[in-house]
Short mmCIF file of C-alpha atoms and ligand atoms in Angstrom, two decimals:
data_model
loop_
_atom_site.label_atom_id
_atom_site.label_comp_id
_atom_site.label_asym_id
_atom_site.label_seq_id
_atom_site.Cartn_x
_atom_site.Cartn_y
_atom_site.Cartn_z
CA MET V 1 44.70 27.00 148.35
CA ILE V 2 43.47 23.58 147.30
CA ILE V 3 46.10 21.03 146.32
CA VAL V 4 45.25 17.98 144.24
CA PRO V 5 48.28 15.65 144.24
CA GLU V 6 49.19 13.76 141.10
CA LYS V 7 48.71 10.34 142.75
CA VAL V 8 44.95 10.79 143.43
CA ILE V 9 44.09 12.14 139.97
CA PRO V 10 43.76 8.90 137.93
CA ASN V 11 41.01 7.73 140.30
CA LEU V 12 39.11 11.02 140.07
CA ILE V 13 39.05 12.06 136.41
CA ASP V 14 37.56 9.95 133.64
CA ARG V 15 37.47 10.20 129.86
CA THR V 16 33.87 11.46 129.75
CA THR V 17 34.60 14.40 132.08
CA SER V 18 37.78 15.25 130.14
CA PHE V 19 36.02 14.99 126.78
CA LYS V 20 33.11 17.23 127.83
CA ALA V 21 35.43 19.86 129.35
CA VAL V 22 37.65 19.99 126.24
CA GLU V 23 34.73 20.03 123.78
CA ALA V 24 33.05 22.85 125.75
CA VAL V 25 36.18 24.99 125.98
CA PHE V 26 36.92 24.59 122.24
CA ALA V 27 33.38 25.88 121.57
CA ALA V 28 33.89 28.74 124.06
CA MET V 29 37.11 29.72 122.24
CA SER V 30 35.28 29.84 118.95
CA ASN V 31 32.46 31.90 120.47
CA GLY V 32 34.97 34.45 121.80
CA ASP V 33 34.23 33.56 125.43
CA ALA V 34 37.63 32.06 126.13
CA TYR V 35 41.14 32.80 124.93
CA ASN V 36 44.66 31.52 125.38
CA PHE V 37 47.54 33.80 126.22
CA PRO V 38 50.75 33.57 124.15
CA VAL V 39 52.70 30.38 124.85
CA ILE V 40 56.18 30.42 126.27
CA ARG V 41 58.18 27.31 125.39
CA GLU V 42 61.94 27.29 125.65
CA ASN V 43 64.68 24.84 124.92
CA ILE V 44 66.45 25.48 128.24
CA GLY V 45 69.78 24.02 127.12
CA TYR V 46 69.83 21.51 129.99
CA ALA V 47 68.79 17.82 130.09
CA ASP V 48 67.48 18.26 126.50
CA ALA V 49 64.38 19.74 128.15
CA LEU V 50 61.68 21.92 126.66
CA TYR V 51 60.03 24.03 129.36
CA GLY V 52 57.36 26.71 129.37
CA PHE V 53 53.91 28.03 130.24
CA LYS V 54 50.46 27.74 128.71
CA SER V 55 47.74 29.96 130.12
CA GLY V 56 44.36 31.50 129.41
CA PHE V 57 40.93 32.61 130.64
CA ASP V 58 37.44 31.28 130.08
CA LYS V 59 34.88 34.01 130.91
CA VAL V 60 32.01 31.53 131.04
CA GLY V 61 33.59 28.67 132.98
CA LEU V 62 35.68 31.24 134.94
CA SER V 63 38.83 29.13 134.53
CA LEU V 64 41.87 31.38 134.89
CA GLY V 65 45.40 30.12 135.26
CA LEU V 66 48.39 28.42 133.77
CA LYS V 67 50.13 25.15 133.22
CA SER V 68 53.85 25.18 133.85
CA GLY V 69 56.00 22.34 132.66
CA GLY V 70 57.50 20.64 129.67
CA TYR V 71 59.19 17.62 128.21
CA TRP V 72 62.26 15.83 129.60
CA PRO V 73 63.16 13.07 127.11
CA GLY V 74 65.53 11.30 129.54
CA ASN V 75 62.92 10.78 132.26
CA GLU V 76 61.62 7.41 131.12
CA SER V 77 64.97 5.75 131.87
CA LYS V 78 64.65 7.09 135.45
CA GLY V 79 61.14 5.65 135.87
CA LEU V 80 59.46 9.05 135.41
CA THR V 81 57.13 10.24 132.63
CA ASN V 82 58.82 12.49 130.07
CA HIS V 83 56.15 15.17 130.46
CA GLN V 84 56.21 16.98 133.79
CA SER V 85 53.67 19.68 134.56
CA THR V 86 51.68 21.44 137.25
CA ILE V 87 48.50 23.48 136.81
CA PHE V 88 47.69 26.60 138.85
CA LEU V 89 44.15 28.02 138.97
CA PHE V 90 43.33 31.54 140.15
CA ASP V 91 40.11 33.15 141.34
CA ALA V 92 38.84 35.27 138.43
CA ASP V 93 37.27 37.86 140.77
CA SER V 94 40.23 38.47 143.07
CA GLY V 95 43.33 37.03 141.38
CA LYS V 96 43.99 34.93 144.51
CA VAL V 97 45.53 31.53 143.86
CA LYS V 98 42.79 28.89 144.08
CA ALA V 99 44.39 25.55 143.35
CA MET V 100 47.56 23.69 142.46
CA VAL V 101 46.93 20.49 140.54
CA GLY V 102 49.28 17.76 139.29
CA GLY V 103 49.35 18.14 135.51
CA ASN V 104 50.91 14.91 134.23
CA TYR V 105 47.90 12.61 134.08
CA LEU V 106 45.62 15.53 133.15
CA THR V 107 47.85 16.43 130.17
CA ALA V 108 47.47 12.93 128.77
CA MET V 109 43.71 12.94 129.41
CA ARG V 110 43.08 16.37 127.87
CA THR V 111 45.30 15.58 124.85
CA ALA V 112 43.48 12.32 124.23
CA ALA V 113 40.17 14.14 124.66
CA SER V 114 41.24 16.63 122.00
CA SER V 115 41.87 14.05 119.25
CA SER V 116 38.75 12.20 120.37
CA VAL V 117 36.69 15.42 119.93
CA SER V 118 38.16 15.74 116.43
CA ILE V 119 37.22 12.14 115.55
CA LYS V 120 33.67 12.71 116.81
CA HIS V 121 33.21 15.80 114.67
CA LEU V 122 35.34 15.06 111.58
CA ALA V 123 35.88 11.34 110.93
CA ARG V 124 33.61 9.41 108.60
CA GLU V 125 30.78 7.72 110.49
CA ASP V 126 31.74 4.36 108.92
CA ALA V 127 35.40 4.49 110.06
CA LYS V 128 36.53 0.96 110.99
CA ILE V 129 40.34 0.94 111.04
CA LEU V 130 42.42 3.10 113.37
CA GLY V 131 46.10 3.69 112.60
CA MET V 132 48.45 4.80 115.38
CA ILE V 133 51.81 6.45 114.60
CA GLY V 134 53.89 6.60 117.77
CA ALA V 135 53.88 4.36 120.82
CA GLY V 136 55.09 6.62 123.63
CA HIS V 137 53.37 7.52 126.91
CA GLN V 138 50.55 9.53 125.29
CA SER V 139 49.69 6.89 122.71
CA ALA V 140 47.80 4.53 125.01
CA PHE V 141 45.61 7.40 126.24
CA GLN V 142 44.98 8.42 122.63
CA LEU V 143 43.95 4.90 121.66
CA ARG V 144 41.52 4.46 124.57
CA ALA V 145 39.80 7.80 123.87
CA ALA V 146 39.65 7.30 120.08
CA VAL V 147 37.89 3.93 120.17
CA GLU V 148 34.98 5.53 122.04
CA GLN V 149 34.07 7.62 118.99
CA ARG V 150 33.60 5.07 116.19
CA LYS V 151 32.99 1.32 115.92
CA PHE V 152 36.64 0.49 115.18
CA GLU V 153 37.27 -3.16 114.29
CA ARG V 154 41.07 -3.14 113.95
CA ILE V 155 44.06 -1.19 115.22
CA LEU V 156 47.22 -0.74 113.13
CA GLY V 157 50.44 0.56 114.65
CA TRP V 158 53.74 1.99 113.49
CA ASN V 159 56.59 3.17 115.67
CA ARG V 160 60.23 4.00 115.02
CA ASN V 161 61.20 1.26 117.50
CA SER V 162 58.99 -1.72 116.90
CA GLU V 163 59.31 -3.13 120.44
CA LYS V 164 57.54 -0.11 121.94
CA LEU V 165 54.35 -1.10 120.09
CA SER V 166 53.70 -3.69 122.83
CA ARG V 167 52.21 -0.79 124.82
CA LEU V 168 49.52 -0.24 122.18
CA GLU V 169 49.03 -3.95 121.57
CA ALA V 170 48.30 -4.48 125.28
CA VAL V 171 45.63 -1.75 125.22
CA ALA V 172 44.09 -3.15 122.03
CA VAL V 173 43.94 -6.65 123.55
CA GLU V 174 42.28 -5.22 126.66
CA LEU V 175 39.74 -3.47 124.42
CA GLY V 176 39.11 -6.72 122.53
CA LEU V 177 40.47 -5.34 119.24
CA PRO V 178 42.98 -7.03 116.91
CA PHE V 179 46.31 -5.20 116.68
CA GLU V 180 48.84 -5.39 113.87
CA GLU V 181 52.23 -3.76 113.35
CA VAL V 182 52.38 -2.40 109.79
CA SER V 183 54.56 -0.27 107.52
CA LEU V 184 53.60 3.37 106.99
CA ASP V 185 52.47 2.48 103.44
CA GLU V 186 50.09 -0.17 104.81
CA LEU V 187 48.90 2.08 107.61
CA GLY V 188 48.06 4.94 105.24
CA ALA V 189 46.41 2.65 102.70
CA GLN V 190 44.09 1.01 105.24
CA ALA V 191 43.40 3.37 108.14
CA ASP V 192 40.20 5.43 108.16
CA VAL V 193 41.47 7.45 111.12
CA ILE V 194 45.16 8.10 111.87
CA ILE V 195 46.54 9.53 115.09
CA SER V 196 50.15 10.73 115.03
CA ILE V 197 51.74 11.25 118.43
CA THR V 198 55.54 11.22 118.25
CA SER V 199 58.31 13.69 119.12
CA SER V 200 59.74 13.75 115.61
CA PHE V 201 61.31 16.83 113.99
CA ALA V 202 60.98 15.41 110.45
CA PRO V 203 57.97 14.29 108.42
CA ILE V 204 56.96 10.65 108.91
CA LEU V 205 53.70 10.27 106.95
CA LYS V 206 53.60 11.36 103.29
CA ALA V 207 50.71 12.70 101.22
CA THR V 208 50.92 9.76 98.79
CA GLN V 209 50.53 7.24 101.63
CA VAL V 210 47.10 8.41 102.80
CA LYS V 211 43.86 7.28 101.19
CA ALA V 212 40.87 9.50 100.42
CA GLY V 213 38.37 10.03 103.22
CA THR V 214 40.87 9.60 106.07
CA HIS V 215 40.73 11.70 109.20
CA ILE V 216 44.18 12.48 110.65
CA ALA V 217 44.69 13.78 114.18
CA CYS V 218 48.20 15.27 114.41
CA MET V 219 48.83 15.49 118.14
CA GLY V 220 52.60 15.41 118.63
CA THR V 221 53.57 18.74 117.08
CA ASP V 222 53.57 21.45 119.72
CA THR V 223 56.94 23.17 119.28
CA LYS V 224 58.70 25.15 116.57
CA GLY V 225 60.51 22.75 114.26
CA LYS V 226 58.56 19.59 115.18
CA GLN V 227 56.91 17.73 112.30
CA LYS V 228 55.16 14.40 111.74
CA ILE V 229 53.28 14.93 108.50
CA GLU V 230 54.65 15.98 105.13
CA ALA V 231 53.68 19.61 104.43
CA ALA V 232 52.10 18.48 101.13
CA LEU V 233 49.62 16.34 103.11
CA VAL V 234 48.66 19.27 105.31
CA ALA V 235 48.21 21.43 102.18
CA LYS V 236 46.05 18.75 100.55
CA ALA V 237 43.74 18.22 103.55
CA THR V 238 40.85 20.23 104.95
CA VAL V 239 42.56 21.54 108.07
CA PHE V 240 41.10 22.10 111.53
CA THR V 241 42.88 23.00 114.73
CA ASP V 242 42.34 23.87 118.36
CA GLU V 243 43.85 27.36 117.87
CA ILE V 244 45.04 28.90 114.60
CA ALA V 245 47.75 31.07 116.22
CA GLN V 246 49.41 27.95 117.68
CA ALA V 247 48.86 25.79 114.58
CA ILE V 248 50.81 28.16 112.35
CA THR V 249 53.64 28.86 114.78
CA ILE V 250 54.26 25.68 116.80
CA GLY V 251 51.86 23.17 115.22
CA GLU V 252 51.89 20.91 112.20
CA CYS V 253 50.74 23.77 109.93
CA GLN V 254 53.96 25.78 110.50
CA HIS V 255 55.74 23.89 107.68
CA ALA V 256 53.05 24.23 105.00
CA ILE V 257 52.72 27.92 105.90
CA ALA V 258 56.51 28.38 105.67
CA ASP V 259 56.82 26.71 102.24
CA GLY V 260 53.81 28.70 100.94
CA SER V 261 51.64 25.64 100.16
CA MET V 262 48.83 26.89 102.41
CA THR V 263 47.63 30.00 104.19
CA ALA V 264 46.20 30.48 107.67
CA GLU V 265 42.82 31.41 106.10
CA ARG V 266 42.39 27.76 105.12
CA ILE V 267 42.44 26.61 108.75
CA THR V 268 39.24 26.32 110.79
CA GLU V 269 39.08 26.15 114.56
CA ILE V 270 37.31 22.98 115.64
CA GLY V 271 35.20 25.03 118.03
CA ALA V 272 33.40 26.41 114.97
CA VAL V 273 32.41 22.85 114.01
CA ILE V 274 31.36 22.00 117.58
CA SER V 275 29.19 25.10 117.80
CA GLY V 276 27.63 24.50 114.36
CA LYS V 277 29.19 27.50 112.57
CA HIS V 278 31.19 25.27 110.21
CA SER V 279 29.94 22.04 108.66
CA GLY V 280 33.21 20.14 109.21
CA ARG V 281 33.67 17.25 106.76
CA THR V 282 31.71 17.93 103.58
CA SER V 283 32.37 14.74 101.58
CA ALA V 284 33.23 11.09 102.12
CA ASP V 285 36.44 11.44 100.06
CA GLU V 286 37.81 14.51 101.79
CA ILE V 287 40.94 14.13 103.94
CA THR V 288 40.32 16.00 107.18
CA LEU V 289 43.27 16.89 109.38
CA PHE V 290 43.04 18.07 112.97
CA ASN V 291 46.17 19.82 114.19
CA GLY V 292 45.87 19.47 117.97
CA THR V 293 48.57 21.77 119.32
CA GLY V 294 47.41 21.62 122.93
CA VAL V 295 46.07 24.85 124.42
CA GLY V 296 46.25 26.04 128.01
CA LEU V 297 42.47 26.27 128.25
CA GLN V 298 42.21 22.49 127.84
CA ASP V 299 44.30 22.07 130.98
CA LEU V 300 42.43 24.74 132.91
CA SER V 301 38.97 23.45 132.08
CA VAL V 302 39.75 19.82 132.95
CA ALA V 303 41.63 20.94 136.10
CA SER V 304 38.65 23.09 137.22
CA ASP V 305 36.35 20.07 137.00
CA LEU V 306 38.92 17.91 138.76
CA VAL V 307 39.21 20.33 141.70
CA LYS V 308 35.43 20.09 142.26
CA LEU V 309 35.63 16.28 142.16
CA ALA V 310 38.61 16.21 144.56
CA VAL V 311 36.86 18.49 147.07
CA LYS V 312 33.74 16.30 146.90
CA SER V 313 35.68 13.04 147.35
CA GLY V 314 37.83 14.38 150.19
CA ASP V 315 41.05 13.90 148.17
CA ALA V 316 41.88 17.63 148.05
CA LEU V 317 44.32 19.10 150.58
CA GLU V 318 43.74 22.67 151.71
CA ILE V 319 46.41 25.08 152.98
CA GLU V 320 46.51 28.79 153.82
CA ILE V 321 49.10 30.74 151.86
P1 NAD A 401 57.29 9.76 124.61
O1 NAD A 401 58.64 10.29 124.80
O2 NAD A 401 56.73 8.84 125.64
O3 NAD A 401 57.21 9.00 123.20
C1 NAD A 401 57.75 9.59 122.05
C2 NAD A 401 57.30 8.85 120.82
O4 NAD A 401 57.82 9.52 119.68
C3 NAD A 401 57.80 7.41 120.75
O5 NAD A 401 56.83 6.64 120.08
C4 NAD A 401 59.08 7.55 119.88
O6 NAD A 401 59.40 6.34 119.23
C5 NAD A 401 58.61 8.60 118.90
N1 NAD A 401 59.68 9.35 118.27
C6 NAD A 401 60.57 10.16 118.88
N2 NAD A 401 61.40 10.71 117.97
C7 NAD A 401 61.01 10.23 116.76
C8 NAD A 401 61.48 10.41 115.43
N3 NAD A 401 62.49 11.21 115.15
N4 NAD A 401 60.82 9.75 114.42
C9 NAD A 401 59.79 8.95 114.69
N5 NAD A 401 59.29 8.75 115.94
C10 NAD A 401 59.92 9.36 116.95
O7 NAD A 401 56.36 11.01 124.38
P2 NAD A 401 54.78 11.16 124.58
O8 NAD A 401 54.51 11.54 125.99
O9 NAD A 401 54.07 10.00 124.02
O10 NAD A 401 54.49 12.46 123.68
C11 NAD A 401 54.67 12.42 122.27
C12 NAD A 401 54.72 13.82 121.72
O11 NAD A 401 53.46 14.46 121.89
C13 NAD A 401 55.74 14.71 122.42
O12 NAD A 401 56.53 15.34 121.43
C14 NAD A 401 54.92 15.72 123.16
O13 NAD A 401 55.55 16.97 123.28
C15 NAD A 401 53.66 15.78 122.32
N6 NAD A 401 52.45 16.20 123.07
C16 NAD A 401 51.56 17.00 122.46
C17 NAD A 401 50.43 17.39 123.14
C18 NAD A 401 49.38 18.25 122.48
O14 NAD A 401 48.44 18.68 123.13
N7 NAD A 401 49.48 18.44 121.19
C19 NAD A 401 50.21 16.99 124.45
C20 NAD A 401 51.11 16.14 125.04
C21 NAD A 401 52.24 15.73 124.32
#
């Protein structure tokens, strides 16, 4: 079995590799070549943790496996990231375990790649202002990946605790972009693209706050009960997702489905846009919303590429089991 330790991963995987792997696997899902198995995600009743498994199989890329892990909200105070995960890959011909890969950095990279794929395919070409809701660990990764898709000139930020926005401001400064803390009203009125990445269980952004033509990437909602966006905004938008089954059960769409303001038939998988089966945005005034719930195949496809890079660079450890 090949082991790729967490500490070597940031030097091996880059945003381009992550983006290409995620874009390709979304297309494979839409073409019926790859599918995710049902997600297990449990509130384990200890340390406020959510823990579970995401898994799947890509018949073309031959990625088979699972990501095990979850979210420990108290970790940051101990100097650890709140997300903790490990990815296991299996040989699709024999079922033998192939690799064990640290999943923390990869989760952030594949999640950022997902919203970045949505911006590439759904945001207006002339988007200039990026609004960030949330300033936790994932947010900096989201910001770096997003700015590669459009010629953004300004970054706006909102977070429940204002002081945490220094994380995003530092990234914006490094990217040479002006950063401003704003109210949600200002953010919605100005931003051409909005990324929401918080752990909230109540709506933050309202339908009336968002201007026409905006693209919204809702990335934080990946569990039953979580919510960042008012259901009326989801119902008003043209909605895309990584996987419909997850969007309606654990994603941002669960609330609009539950209150009857939308149906699953109105949701399009982004893979259909990537593979040219759906035209994506159809007008400059349309609000497009990507509900990125995070699928196991994202982890498996990026991890498969990473294993090849680690073997090539000599960073992979190999053991007999
Ligand atoms: P983090 O703990 O580092 O940061 C959490 C952020 O959410 C902070 O900005 C915090 O201020 C904000 N927040 C928490 N509760 C809030 C509330 N009630 N109202 C408003 N803001 C609130 O977490 P992170 O690593 O940045 O991850 C953020 C979220 O994204 C998590 O919930 C995580 O489960 C989710 N996530 C989703 C995917 C995916 O693929 N969709 C992948 C990774 C993480």
